[in-house]
PDB file of C-alpha atoms in Angstrom:
ATOM      1  CA  MET O   1     -25.557  -1.220 -13.981  1.00  0.00           C
ATOM      2  CA  ALA O   2     -25.585   1.860 -16.192  1.00  0.00           C
ATOM      3  CA  ILE O   3     -23.244   4.700 -15.341  1.00  0.00           C
ATOM      4  CA  PRO O   4     -23.761   7.339 -18.036  1.00  0.00           C
ATOM      5  CA  GLU O   5     -21.072   9.614 -16.553  1.00  0.00           C
ATOM      6  CA  THR O   6     -18.424   7.121 -17.672  1.00  0.00           C
ATOM      7  CA  GLU O   7     -19.389   7.124 -21.343  1.00  0.00           C
ATOM      8  CA  GLY O   8     -16.405   7.970 -23.504  1.00  0.00           C
ATOM      9  CA  MET O   9     -13.964   7.873 -20.594  1.00  0.00           C
ATOM     10  CA  TYR O  10     -10.617   6.149 -20.613  1.00  0.00           C
ATOM     11  CA  PHE O  11      -9.013   4.534 -17.593  1.00  0.00           C
ATOM     12  CA  SER O  12      -5.318   3.809 -17.320  1.00  0.00           C
ATOM     13  CA  GLY O  13      -3.125   1.964 -14.889  1.00  0.00           C
ATOM     14  CA  PRO O  14      -0.276  -0.490 -14.671  1.00  0.00           C
ATOM     15  CA  ASP O  15      -0.252  -3.533 -16.896  1.00  0.00           C
ATOM     16  CA  ILE O  16      -0.922  -6.250 -14.320  1.00  0.00           C
ATOM     17  CA  ARG O  17      -0.606  -9.219 -16.663  1.00  0.00           C
ATOM     18  CA  TYR O  18       2.563 -10.537 -15.000  1.00  0.00           C
ATOM     19  CA  GLY O  19       2.183 -14.172 -16.025  1.00  0.00           C
ATOM     20  CA  SER O  20       5.089 -16.258 -14.751  1.00  0.00           C
ATOM     21  CA  ASN O  21       7.592 -13.362 -14.597  1.00  0.00           C
ATOM     22  CA  ALA O  22       9.994 -13.736 -11.674  1.00  0.00           C
ATOM     23  CA  ASN O  23      12.198 -11.182  -9.950  1.00  0.00           C
ATOM     24  CA  GLN O  24      15.780 -12.174 -10.798  1.00  0.00           C
ATOM     25  CA  SER O  25      17.134 -11.164  -7.376  1.00  0.00           C
ATOM     26  CA  THR O  26      14.646 -13.103  -5.256  1.00  0.00           C
ATOM     27  CA  GLY O  27      12.950 -15.536  -7.634  1.00  0.00           C
ATOM     28  CA  GLN O  28       9.593 -14.206  -6.410  1.00  0.00           C
ATOM     29  CA  THR O  29       6.629 -14.337  -8.795  1.00  0.00           C
ATOM     30  CA  ALA O  30       3.410 -12.331  -8.654  1.00  0.00           C
ATOM     31  CA  ASP O  31       1.437 -15.364  -7.457  1.00  0.00           C
ATOM     32  CA  GLY O  32       4.019 -16.147  -4.778  1.00  0.00           C
ATOM     33  CA  PHE O  33       4.120 -12.570  -3.544  1.00  0.00           C
ATOM     34  CA  LEU O  34       0.331 -12.270  -3.423  1.00  0.00           C
ATOM     35  CA  ALA O  35       0.024 -15.556  -1.515  1.00  0.00           C
ATOM     36  CA  ALA O  36       2.604 -14.408   1.057  1.00  0.00           C
ATOM     37  CA  TYR O  37       0.953 -10.991   1.338  1.00  0.00           C
ATOM     38  CA  ASN O  38      -2.461 -12.590   1.850  1.00  0.00           C
ATOM     39  CA  ASP O  39      -1.053 -14.919   4.502  1.00  0.00           C
ATOM     40  CA  GLU O  40       0.314 -11.912   6.388  1.00  0.00           C
ATOM     41  CA  TRP O  41      -2.429  -9.316   5.876  1.00  0.00           C
ATOM     42  CA  GLY O  42      -5.519 -11.299   4.855  1.00  0.00           C
ATOM     43  CA  GLU O  43      -6.045  -9.342   1.630  1.00  0.00           C
ATOM     44  CA  ASP O  44      -4.385  -8.274  -1.617  1.00  0.00           C
ATOM     45  CA  PRO O  45      -2.308  -5.082  -1.683  1.00  0.00           C
ATOM     46  CA  ALA O  46      -4.539  -2.016  -1.976  1.00  0.00           C
ATOM     47  CA  ALA O  47      -2.333  -0.163  -4.473  1.00  0.00           C
ATOM     48  CA  PRO O  48      -2.039  -1.366  -8.075  1.00  0.00           C
ATOM     49  CA  PHE O  49       1.691  -0.611  -8.271  1.00  0.00           C
ATOM     50  CA  TRP O  50       2.770  -3.190  -5.661  1.00  0.00           C
ATOM     51  CA  ALA O  51       4.829  -5.211  -8.174  1.00  0.00           C
ATOM     52  CA  HIS O  52       6.621  -2.072  -9.352  1.00  0.00           C
ATOM     53  CA  SER O  53       7.470  -1.249  -5.732  1.00  0.00           C
ATOM     54  CA  TYR O  54       8.730  -4.773  -5.104  1.00  0.00           C
ATOM     55  CA  ASP O  55      10.983  -4.752  -8.169  1.00  0.00           C
ATOM     56  CA  ALA O  56      12.277  -1.232  -7.446  1.00  0.00           C
ATOM     57  CA  THR O  57      13.099  -2.158  -3.849  1.00  0.00           C
ATOM     58  CA  THR O  58      15.003  -5.308  -4.778  1.00  0.00           C
ATOM     59  CA  LEU O  59      16.882  -3.449  -7.511  1.00  0.00           C
ATOM     60  CA  LEU O  60      17.859  -0.691  -5.062  1.00  0.00           C
ATOM     61  CA  LEU O  61      18.956  -3.253  -2.451  1.00  0.00           C
ATOM     62  CA  ASP O  62      21.122  -4.947  -5.102  1.00  0.00           C
ATOM     63  CA  ALA O  63      22.698  -1.576  -5.935  1.00  0.00           C
ATOM     64  CA  ILE O  64      23.375  -0.845  -2.264  1.00  0.00           C
ATOM     65  CA  ALA O  65      24.914  -4.283  -1.757  1.00  0.00           C
ATOM     66  CA  ALA O  66      27.177  -3.760  -4.777  1.00  0.00           C
ATOM     67  CA  ALA O  67      28.255  -0.279  -3.658  1.00  0.00           C
ATOM     68  CA  SER O  68      28.765  -0.859   0.064  1.00  0.00           C
ATOM     69  CA  TYR O  69      31.653  -2.094   2.152  1.00  0.00           C
ATOM     70  CA  ASP O  70      32.682  -2.583   5.765  1.00  0.00           C
ATOM     71  CA  ASP O  71      35.160  -0.007   7.027  1.00  0.00           C
ATOM     72  CA  GLY O  72      36.299  -1.306  10.399  1.00  0.00           C
ATOM     73  CA  GLY O  73      32.822  -2.271  11.546  1.00  0.00           C
ATOM     74  CA  THR O  74      31.086   0.693   9.902  1.00  0.00           C
ATOM     75  CA  LEU O  75      28.878   0.125   6.892  1.00  0.00           C
ATOM     76  CA  VAL O  76      29.782   2.559   4.122  1.00  0.00           C
ATOM     77  CA  ILE O  77      27.417   2.982   1.185  1.00  0.00           C
ATOM     78  CA  ASP O  78      29.009   4.767  -1.749  1.00  0.00           C
ATOM     79  CA  ARG O  79      26.189   6.869  -3.224  1.00  0.00           C
ATOM     80  CA  ALA O  80      28.066   7.378  -6.479  1.00  0.00           C
ATOM     81  CA  GLY O  81      28.495   3.612  -6.653  1.00  0.00           C
ATOM     82  CA  VAL O  82      24.748   3.106  -6.220  1.00  0.00           C
ATOM     83  CA  ARG O  83      24.077   5.549  -9.054  1.00  0.00           C
ATOM     84  CA  GLU O  84      26.714   3.902 -11.245  1.00  0.00           C
ATOM     85  CA  TYR O  85      25.232   0.463 -10.587  1.00  0.00           C
ATOM     86  CA  LEU O  86      21.726   1.631 -11.492  1.00  0.00           C
ATOM     87  CA  ALA O  87      22.951   3.435 -14.622  1.00  0.00           C
ATOM     88  CA  GLY O  88      24.334   0.116 -15.855  1.00  0.00           C
ATOM     89  CA  VAL O  89      21.152  -1.900 -15.387  1.00  0.00           C
ATOM     90  CA  THR O  90      19.789  -3.354 -18.616  1.00  0.00           C
ATOM     91  CA  ASP O  91      17.157  -6.060 -19.008  1.00  0.00           C
ATOM     92  CA  TYR O  92      16.727  -6.667 -15.272  1.00  0.00           C
ATOM     93  CA  ALA O  93      14.045  -9.353 -14.964  1.00  0.00           C
ATOM     94  CA  GLY O  94      11.348  -8.290 -12.544  1.00  0.00           C
ATOM     95  CA  ILE O  95       7.786  -9.287 -11.775  1.00  0.00           C
ATOM     96  CA  ILE O  96       6.678  -6.453 -14.076  1.00  0.00           C
ATOM     97  CA  GLY O  97       8.926  -7.677 -16.895  1.00  0.00           C
ATOM     98  CA  LEU O  98      12.289  -6.491 -18.177  1.00  0.00           C
ATOM     99  CA  MET O  99      13.561  -3.169 -16.840  1.00  0.00           C
ATOM    100  CA  SER O 100      16.448  -0.972 -17.879  1.00  0.00           C
ATOM    101  CA  CYS O 101      17.669   2.248 -16.279  1.00  0.00           C
ATOM    102  CA  ASP O 102      18.453   5.396 -18.223  1.00  0.00           C
ATOM    103  CA  ALA O 103      21.112   8.069 -17.684  1.00  0.00           C
ATOM    104  CA  PHE O 104      18.780   9.900 -15.291  1.00  0.00           C
ATOM    105  CA  GLY O 105      18.314   6.871 -13.041  1.00  0.00           C
ATOM    106  CA  ASP O 106      14.786   6.174 -14.211  1.00  0.00           C
ATOM    107  CA  CYS O 107      14.198   2.441 -14.259  1.00  0.00           C
ATOM    108  CA  GLY O 108      11.140   0.495 -15.166  1.00  0.00           C
ATOM    109  CA  SER O 109       8.786  -0.900 -17.672  1.00  0.00           C
ATOM    110  CA  GLN O 110       6.754   1.473 -19.798  1.00  0.00           C
ATOM    111  CA  LYS O 111       3.817  -0.939 -20.076  1.00  0.00           C
ATOM    112  CA  ILE O 112       0.437   0.427 -19.067  1.00  0.00           C
ATOM    113  CA  THR O 113      -3.142  -0.612 -19.657  1.00  0.00           C
ATOM    114  CA  VAL O 114      -5.663   1.791 -21.180  1.00  0.00           C
ATOM    115  CA  ILE O 115      -9.332   0.822 -21.166  1.00  0.00           C
ATOM    116  CA  GLY O 116     -11.929   2.758 -23.120  1.00  0.00           C
ATOM    117  CA  HIS O 117     -15.537   2.767 -21.968  1.00  0.00           C
ATOM    118  CA  PRO O 118     -17.785   3.665 -24.904  1.00  0.00           C
ATOM    119  CA  ASP O 119     -21.062   2.242 -23.539  1.00  0.00           C
ATOM    120  CA  PRO O 120     -22.163   3.115 -19.976  1.00  0.00           C
ATOM    121  CA  ARG O 121     -24.664   0.246 -19.940  1.00  0.00           C
ATOM    122  CA  ASP O 122     -21.959  -2.430 -19.892  1.00  0.00           C
ATOM    123  CA  PHE O 123     -20.275  -1.269 -16.686  1.00  0.00           C
ATOM    124  CA  GLY O 124     -20.508  -3.911 -13.987  1.00  0.00           C
ATOM    125  CA  PHE O 125     -19.061  -4.621 -10.581  1.00  0.00           C
TER     126      PHE O 125
END
């Protein structure tokens, strides 16, 4: 199928070559997550950043667990403690690879995929 409008365009998105990476908090791999998701919903996740969301959620839950305590039957989550925990994260193993957090609380992998499309005649579905 030829799509001349795409000639010379570049497409970018997350690097989805996860291989055997496992989330260090849960042990979950990309293949394991996708199998469980398919069992529940009958399809793959629609958004390409599902692994990033999974890793971010487990990292945040770890931070909350580390910064929370029971005060007479009331759960107290120390927000400063959550921030401190995240600021100290280095080389956290996630499905997306190793993540570290910076002083601003930004955590993640900087890997992306960029695909150039020089020839509109080679575009196929």
